[in-house]
Short mmCIF file of C-alpha atoms and ligand atoms in Angstrom, two decimals:
data_model
loop_
_atom_site.label_atom_id
_atom_site.label_comp_id
_atom_site.label_asym_id
_atom_site.label_seq_id
_atom_site.Cartn_x
_atom_site.Cartn_y
_atom_site.Cartn_z
CA UNK A 1222 88.50 96.78 92.85
CA UNK A 1223 91.89 95.44 92.26
CA UNK A 1224 92.23 91.67 90.65
CA UNK A 1225 93.24 89.92 93.68
CA UNK A 1226 95.24 87.25 91.43
CA UNK A 1227 97.42 90.34 90.72
CA UNK A 1228 96.94 91.70 94.21
CA UNK A 1229 98.71 89.00 95.82
CA UNK A 1230 102.66 88.05 95.42
CA UNK A 1231 104.07 84.78 96.05
CA UNK A 1232 106.91 83.97 98.25
CA UNK A 1233 107.90 81.53 95.85
CA UNK A 1234 108.92 83.94 92.89
CA UNK A 1235 111.46 85.86 94.66
CA UNK A 1236 113.09 88.72 92.73
CA UNK A 1237 115.95 89.61 94.73
CA UNK A 1238 119.00 87.76 96.28
CA UNK A 1239 116.95 88.13 100.05
CA UNK A 1240 113.67 86.97 98.66
CA UNK A 1241 115.19 83.64 96.77
CA UNK A 1242 117.60 82.87 99.97
CA UNK A 1243 113.86 82.40 101.83
CA UNK A 1244 112.40 80.59 99.00
CA UNK A 1245 115.38 78.61 98.69
CA UNK A 1246 115.26 77.73 102.22
CA UNK A 1247 111.58 76.63 102.26
CA UNK A 1248 112.20 74.38 99.33
CA UNK A 1249 115.22 72.38 100.81
CA UNK A 1250 113.12 72.13 104.29
CA UNK A 1251 110.16 70.64 102.17
CA UNK A 1252 112.36 68.05 100.60
CA UNK A 1253 114.21 67.25 103.57
CA UNK A 1254 110.62 66.80 105.36
CA UNK A 1255 109.54 65.26 102.51
CA UNK A 1256 112.41 62.15 102.85
CA UNK A 1257 111.93 61.78 106.36
CA UNK A 1258 107.80 61.41 105.80
CA UNK A 1259 108.15 59.09 103.17
CA UNK A 1260 110.73 56.75 104.87
CA UNK A 1261 108.30 56.81 107.92
CA UNK A 1262 105.42 56.06 105.95
CA UNK A 1263 106.85 53.50 104.49
CA UNK A 1264 108.39 51.61 107.77
CA UNK A 1265 105.04 51.86 109.33
CA UNK A 1266 103.24 50.73 106.45
CA UNK A 1267 105.46 47.90 106.49
CA UNK A 1268 105.14 46.95 110.09
CA UNK A 1269 101.83 47.12 109.97
CA UNK A 1270 101.44 44.61 107.40
CA UNK A 1271 104.22 42.18 108.25
CA UNK A 1272 103.34 41.99 111.68
CA UNK A 1273 99.68 42.04 111.55
CA UNK A 1274 97.94 39.78 113.81
CA UNK A 1275 97.09 36.70 112.20
CA UNK A 1276 95.21 33.85 113.71
CA UNK A 1277 96.82 31.63 116.07
CA UNK A 1278 100.40 33.05 115.68
CA UNK A 1279 102.29 33.02 118.43
CA UNK A 1280 103.21 36.46 120.02
CA UNK A 1281 106.36 37.73 118.32
CA UNK A 1282 109.66 37.56 120.66
CA UNK A 1283 109.97 40.55 123.01
CA UNK A 1284 113.05 42.70 123.07
CA UNK A 1285 114.23 45.66 125.12
CA UNK A 1286 117.20 47.69 124.48
CA UNK A 1287 119.21 48.05 121.63
CA UNK A 1288 121.82 50.20 121.93
CA UNK A 1289 123.30 50.55 118.18
CA UNK A 1290 119.79 51.39 117.12
CA UNK A 1291 118.87 54.02 119.86
CA UNK A 1292 121.89 55.56 119.00
CA UNK A 1293 121.21 55.46 115.16
CA UNK A 1294 117.82 57.15 116.07
CA UNK A 1295 119.48 59.66 118.42
CA UNK A 1296 122.41 60.93 115.75
CA UNK A 1297 120.12 60.73 112.66
CA UNK A 1298 117.71 63.31 114.03
CA UNK A 1299 120.07 65.22 115.40
CA UNK A 1300 122.07 65.66 112.27
CA UNK A 1301 118.97 66.28 110.48
CA UNK A 1302 118.25 69.34 112.93
CA UNK A 1303 121.82 70.47 112.40
CA UNK A 1304 121.49 70.38 108.81
CA UNK A 1305 118.39 72.84 108.63
CA UNK A 1306 120.11 74.83 111.39
CA UNK A 1307 122.88 75.54 109.11
CA UNK A 1308 120.44 76.28 106.08
CA UNK A 1309 118.49 78.49 108.28
CA UNK A 1310 121.39 80.64 109.43
CA UNK A 1311 122.77 80.97 106.03
CA UNK A 1312 119.32 82.05 104.77
CA UNK A 1313 118.84 84.81 107.63
CA UNK A 1314 122.30 86.13 106.41
CA UNK A 1315 121.59 86.12 102.88
CA UNK A 1316 117.75 87.69 103.97
CA UNK A 1317 118.50 89.88 106.74
CA UNK A 1318 121.58 91.50 107.24
CA UNK A 1319 122.16 93.66 110.12
CA UNK A 1320 121.37 97.36 109.28
CA UNK A 1321 125.12 99.07 108.91
CA UNK A 1322 124.41 102.08 107.63
CA UNK A 1323 121.67 105.14 107.82
CA UNK A 1324 118.81 103.88 106.43
CA UNK A 1325 117.47 104.71 102.79
CA UNK A 1326 113.86 105.68 103.75
CA UNK A 1327 111.42 105.22 106.16
CA UNK A 1328 108.13 103.61 106.43
CA UNK A 1329 105.59 104.29 109.39
CA UNK A 1330 102.55 101.52 109.78
CA UNK A 1331 99.21 103.53 110.44
CA UNK A 1332 95.63 101.77 110.50
CA UNK A 1333 95.29 101.03 107.75
CA UNK A 1334 98.06 102.92 105.18
CA UNK A 1335 101.72 103.39 105.05
CA UNK A 1336 103.21 106.51 105.10
CA UNK A 1337 106.63 106.63 103.27
CA UNK A 1338 109.28 109.24 104.25
CA UNK A 1339 112.62 109.95 102.42
CA UNK A 1340 116.20 111.17 104.09
CA UNK A 1341 115.25 113.97 100.70
CA UNK A 1342 112.49 115.48 102.48
CA UNK A 1343 109.80 113.64 99.70
CA UNK A 1344 106.87 111.85 101.37
CA UNK A 1345 104.29 109.63 100.01
CA UNK A 1346 101.95 107.12 100.72
CA UNK A 1347 100.78 103.66 99.42
CA UNK A 1348 103.67 103.55 97.25
CA UNK A 1349 106.84 103.59 97.45
CA UNK A 1350 109.64 103.83 95.12
CA UNK A 1351 113.31 102.44 94.97
CA UNK A 1352 116.15 101.85 92.54
CA UNK A 1353 117.29 98.50 91.15
CA UNK A 1354 119.92 96.33 91.81
CA UNK A 1355 120.98 97.27 94.93
CA UNK A 1356 120.20 96.70 98.60
CA UNK A 1357 117.88 99.36 99.66
CA UNK A 1358 117.54 99.57 103.42
CA UNK A 1359 113.88 100.46 104.74
CA UNK A 1360 113.64 101.67 108.63
CA UNK A 1361 110.17 100.44 109.81
CA UNK A 1362 107.94 102.29 112.75
CA UNK A 1363 104.28 102.02 113.78
CA UNK A 1364 101.89 105.01 114.55
CA UNK A 1365 99.54 102.95 116.80
CA UNK A 1366 99.51 98.96 116.63
CA UNK A 1367 101.29 96.04 115.79
CA UNK A 1368 101.46 95.89 111.86
CA UNK A 1369 103.54 93.62 109.98
CA UNK A 1370 105.15 94.68 106.47
CA UNK A 1371 105.62 92.23 103.66
CA UNK A 1372 106.96 92.36 100.16
CA UNK A 1373 107.36 88.96 99.31
CA UNK A 1374 109.19 88.63 96.14
CA UNK A 1375 111.74 91.51 97.27
CA UNK A 1376 112.48 90.63 101.09
CA UNK A 1377 111.37 88.75 104.32
CA UNK A 1378 108.66 89.94 106.40
CA UNK A 1379 108.96 91.66 109.58
CA UNK A 1380 106.83 92.86 112.28
CA UNK A 1381 106.40 96.57 113.23
CA UNK A 1382 106.07 97.05 117.16
CA UNK A 1383 104.81 100.67 117.99
CA UNK A 1384 107.89 102.51 120.01
CA UNK A 1385 110.48 99.79 118.64
CA UNK A 1386 112.12 101.12 115.47
CA UNK A 1387 113.32 97.86 113.31
CA UNK A 1388 114.41 97.36 109.48
CA UNK A 1389 114.24 95.22 106.69
CA UNK A 1390 116.49 94.76 103.24
CA UNK A 1391 114.62 95.36 100.14
CA UNK A 1392 116.22 94.79 96.77
CA UNK A 1393 114.95 94.22 93.31
CA UNK A 1394 116.71 92.83 90.59
CA UNK A 1395 114.67 94.14 87.71
CA UNK A 1396 112.42 97.47 87.11
CA UNK A 1397 108.38 96.69 87.63
CA UNK A 1398 105.77 97.27 90.12
CA UNK A 1399 105.94 94.94 93.72
CA UNK A 1400 102.59 94.16 95.62
CA UNK A 1401 102.86 93.75 99.54
CA UNK A 1402 100.42 93.47 102.29
CA UNK A 1403 100.41 94.09 105.86
CA UNK A 1404 100.51 90.36 107.43
CA UNK A 1405 99.82 91.27 111.01
CA UNK A 1406 96.03 91.40 111.92
CA UNK A 1407 95.89 95.63 112.85
CA UNK A 1408 92.24 95.85 112.99
CA UNK A 1409 88.70 95.87 111.00
CA UNK A 1410 90.88 97.04 107.53
CA UNK A 1411 93.63 94.99 107.67
CA UNK A 1412 92.98 93.33 104.58
CA UNK A 1413 93.37 97.14 102.91
CA UNK A 1414 96.98 98.07 104.05
CA UNK A 1415 98.64 96.61 100.73
CA UNK A 1416 101.86 98.62 100.04
CA UNK A 1417 102.92 98.88 96.34
CA UNK A 1418 106.72 98.87 95.56
CA UNK A 1419 107.62 100.44 92.24
CA UNK A 1420 111.35 99.48 91.12
CA UNK A 1421 113.21 101.93 88.70
CA UNK A 1422 116.50 102.28 86.89
CA UNK A 1423 118.84 104.73 89.57
CA UNK A 1424 118.19 107.08 87.29
CA UNK A 1425 114.59 107.24 87.18
CA UNK A 1426 114.74 106.93 90.59
CA UNK A 1427 116.37 110.14 90.90
CA UNK A 1428 114.09 111.99 88.46
CA UNK A 1429 111.07 110.45 90.55
CA UNK A 1430 112.56 111.71 93.46
CA UNK A 1431 113.15 115.02 91.98
CA UNK A 1432 109.56 115.50 91.23
CA UNK A 1433 108.33 114.44 94.79
CA UNK A 1434 110.03 117.41 96.21
CA UNK A 1435 108.50 119.93 93.81
CA UNK A 1436 104.90 121.05 94.55
CA UNK A 1437 101.94 120.15 92.47
CA UNK A 1438 101.51 122.82 89.48
CA UNK A 1439 98.41 125.70 91.01
CA UNK A 1440 94.92 124.96 89.63
CA UNK A 1441 94.09 126.55 86.58
CA UNK A 1442 90.30 125.82 85.77
CA UNK A 1443 87.46 126.93 87.87
CA UNK A 1444 86.60 123.33 89.02
CA UNK A 1445 90.13 122.97 90.43
CA UNK A 1446 90.42 126.29 91.98
CA UNK A 1447 86.88 125.76 93.79
CA UNK A 1448 88.39 122.31 94.99
CA UNK A 1449 91.42 124.05 96.00
CA UNK A 1450 89.20 126.24 98.14
CA UNK A 1451 86.85 123.30 99.61
CA UNK A 1452 90.44 121.72 100.47
CA UNK A 1453 91.47 124.72 102.90
CA UNK A 1454 87.85 125.60 104.24
CA UNK A 1455 86.99 121.90 105.60
CA UNK A 1456 89.21 120.04 107.94
CA UNK A 1457 90.75 118.03 105.02
CA UNK A 1458 94.15 120.20 105.92
CA UNK A 1459 94.60 119.79 109.36
CA UNK A 1460 95.21 116.06 108.60
CA UNK A 1461 96.17 115.46 104.76
CA UNK A 1462 99.35 117.86 103.62
CA UNK A 1463 99.99 119.26 100.10
CA UNK A 1464 102.91 120.65 98.94
CA UNK A 1465 105.23 122.79 100.85
CA UNK A 1466 103.20 121.75 104.18
CA UNK A 1467 104.30 118.25 103.76
CA UNK A 1468 107.62 118.53 105.19
CA UNK A 1469 107.21 118.11 108.58
CA UNK A 1470 109.28 115.67 110.10
CA UNK A 1471 106.17 113.75 112.50
CA UNK A 1472 104.22 110.74 111.43
CA UNK A 1473 101.02 111.81 109.65
CA UNK A 1474 97.76 111.34 110.94
CA UNK A 1475 96.54 110.64 106.91
CA UNK A 1476 98.37 110.21 103.50
CA UNK A 1477 100.21 113.06 102.03
CA UNK A 1478 98.25 114.43 99.05
CA UNK A 1479 101.33 116.18 96.82
CA UNK A 1480 101.44 113.92 93.79
CA UNK A 1481 98.32 111.77 94.86
CA UNK A 1482 97.17 111.80 91.32
CA UNK A 1483 100.05 109.60 90.05
CA UNK A 1484 99.79 107.07 92.51
CA UNK A 1485 97.99 103.65 91.23
CA UNK A 1486 95.33 102.88 94.24
CA UNK A 1487 93.61 104.78 96.49
CA UNK A 1488 92.95 103.82 99.93
CA UNK A 1489 96.12 101.86 100.46
CA UNK A 1490 95.09 99.35 97.56
CA UNK A 1491 91.28 99.38 97.77
CA UNK A 1492 90.52 101.07 94.68
CA UNK A 1493 92.06 101.99 91.63
CA UNK A 1494 92.93 105.58 91.25
CA UNK A 1495 90.56 106.78 88.88
CA UNK A 1496 88.19 109.65 89.17
CA UNK A 1497 85.19 107.92 89.00
CA UNK A 1498 86.77 106.42 92.08
CA UNK A 1499 88.18 109.20 93.93
CA UNK A 1500 84.64 110.65 93.82
CA UNK A 1501 82.97 107.24 95.10
CA UNK A 1502 85.63 107.67 97.61
CA UNK A 1503 85.22 111.12 99.01
CA UNK A 1504 81.43 111.00 98.62
CA UNK A 1505 81.51 107.68 101.51
CA UNK A 1506 84.39 106.79 102.77
CA UNK A 1507 83.15 104.69 105.55
CA UNK A 1508 80.90 102.81 103.15
CA UNK A 1509 84.00 101.24 101.10
CA UNK A 1510 86.56 101.28 104.09
CA UNK A 1511 84.16 100.85 106.86
CA UNK A 1512 85.95 102.21 110.31
CA UNK A 1513 89.22 104.26 108.39
CA UNK A 1514 90.02 107.53 109.89
CA UNK A 1515 89.04 109.33 106.92
CA UNK A 1516 84.96 110.81 107.86
CA UNK A 1517 82.21 110.90 105.63
CA UNK A 1518 82.40 114.70 105.15
CA UNK A 1519 78.21 114.86 103.61
CA UNK A 1520 79.63 116.46 100.46
CA UNK A 1521 77.26 117.39 97.45
CA UNK A 1522 77.86 115.90 93.96
CA UNK A 1523 79.11 119.66 92.94
CA UNK A 1524 81.30 119.41 95.86
CA UNK A 1525 82.66 115.86 95.07
CA UNK A 1526 83.33 117.01 91.57
CA UNK A 1527 85.47 120.01 92.31
CA UNK A 1528 87.36 118.02 94.50
CA UNK A 1529 88.02 115.37 91.94
CA UNK A 1530 89.03 118.27 89.69
CA UNK A 1531 91.71 119.47 92.17
CA UNK A 1532 93.10 116.45 92.90
CA UNK A 1533 93.72 115.17 89.52
CA UNK A 1534 95.84 118.19 89.44
CA UNK A 1535 98.24 116.81 92.03
CA UNK A 1536 100.93 115.87 89.86
CU1 CUA B 2102 98.36 96.53 109.58
CU2 CUA B 2102 97.53 94.42 109.42
#
């Protein structure tokens, strides 16, 4: 399992102008509300103490209506609300500008994984790559229920409603790996719907994308060849694509496996991508991620080993 401290990114640690605009708005609102809270608390405390009931005290004078006071306590909150509105509108403009060009990529949410498609034809899952230093426009869709795409360090949070395309701007100041998650309850495995964003220099990103478009090398060992045969004999290929078959222009049933061995996690963040974990996953996906759409295929240990040998060649 992943270390949770590593896996959960902080929304207060913005690594892009968009994310920082949101974090700044939060801090500003917190300060304004903190000042109001302090003023109200002090006044209430003063009134409770200064005007508390004393034995034998006469009833204080009763006044009704105070025009200047009433105008003041109407205008002061109005100014606070207008001020917060202006700050919010500015943060929204910075974090969520309208989409003014074709998207740089499409991300499709599924129960419980993310499909990532690039206009070049590259397809991957649960791990998206993007270049650093430039706003990156992501077209978002859902294949089933309402999900929510959230990579806190790079951009805003956005609901994805089936049948309704939406978008989000991501940007990364510096190269690195950023974790995100589905932020809208979408079924039993909602918690294991993590997404990893790998931000790379534009050159590295271009190289990655060229590599993604290439088919993996043919299996070179006996075990890997047997694994490839098993993949075709079982029903795997009806849901998962590998290589050239990957370039179909429709949402998938299951993650693309063309370069599976290069991804960092399995099952949308549930497991580190190691041969051991891959074997465990193939042996019993339903005990690791109950009710996910990957069936338990009742594989023998020898078959699991062959599958793993084959999948490890998918680079
Ligand atoms: Cu998808 Cu929660």
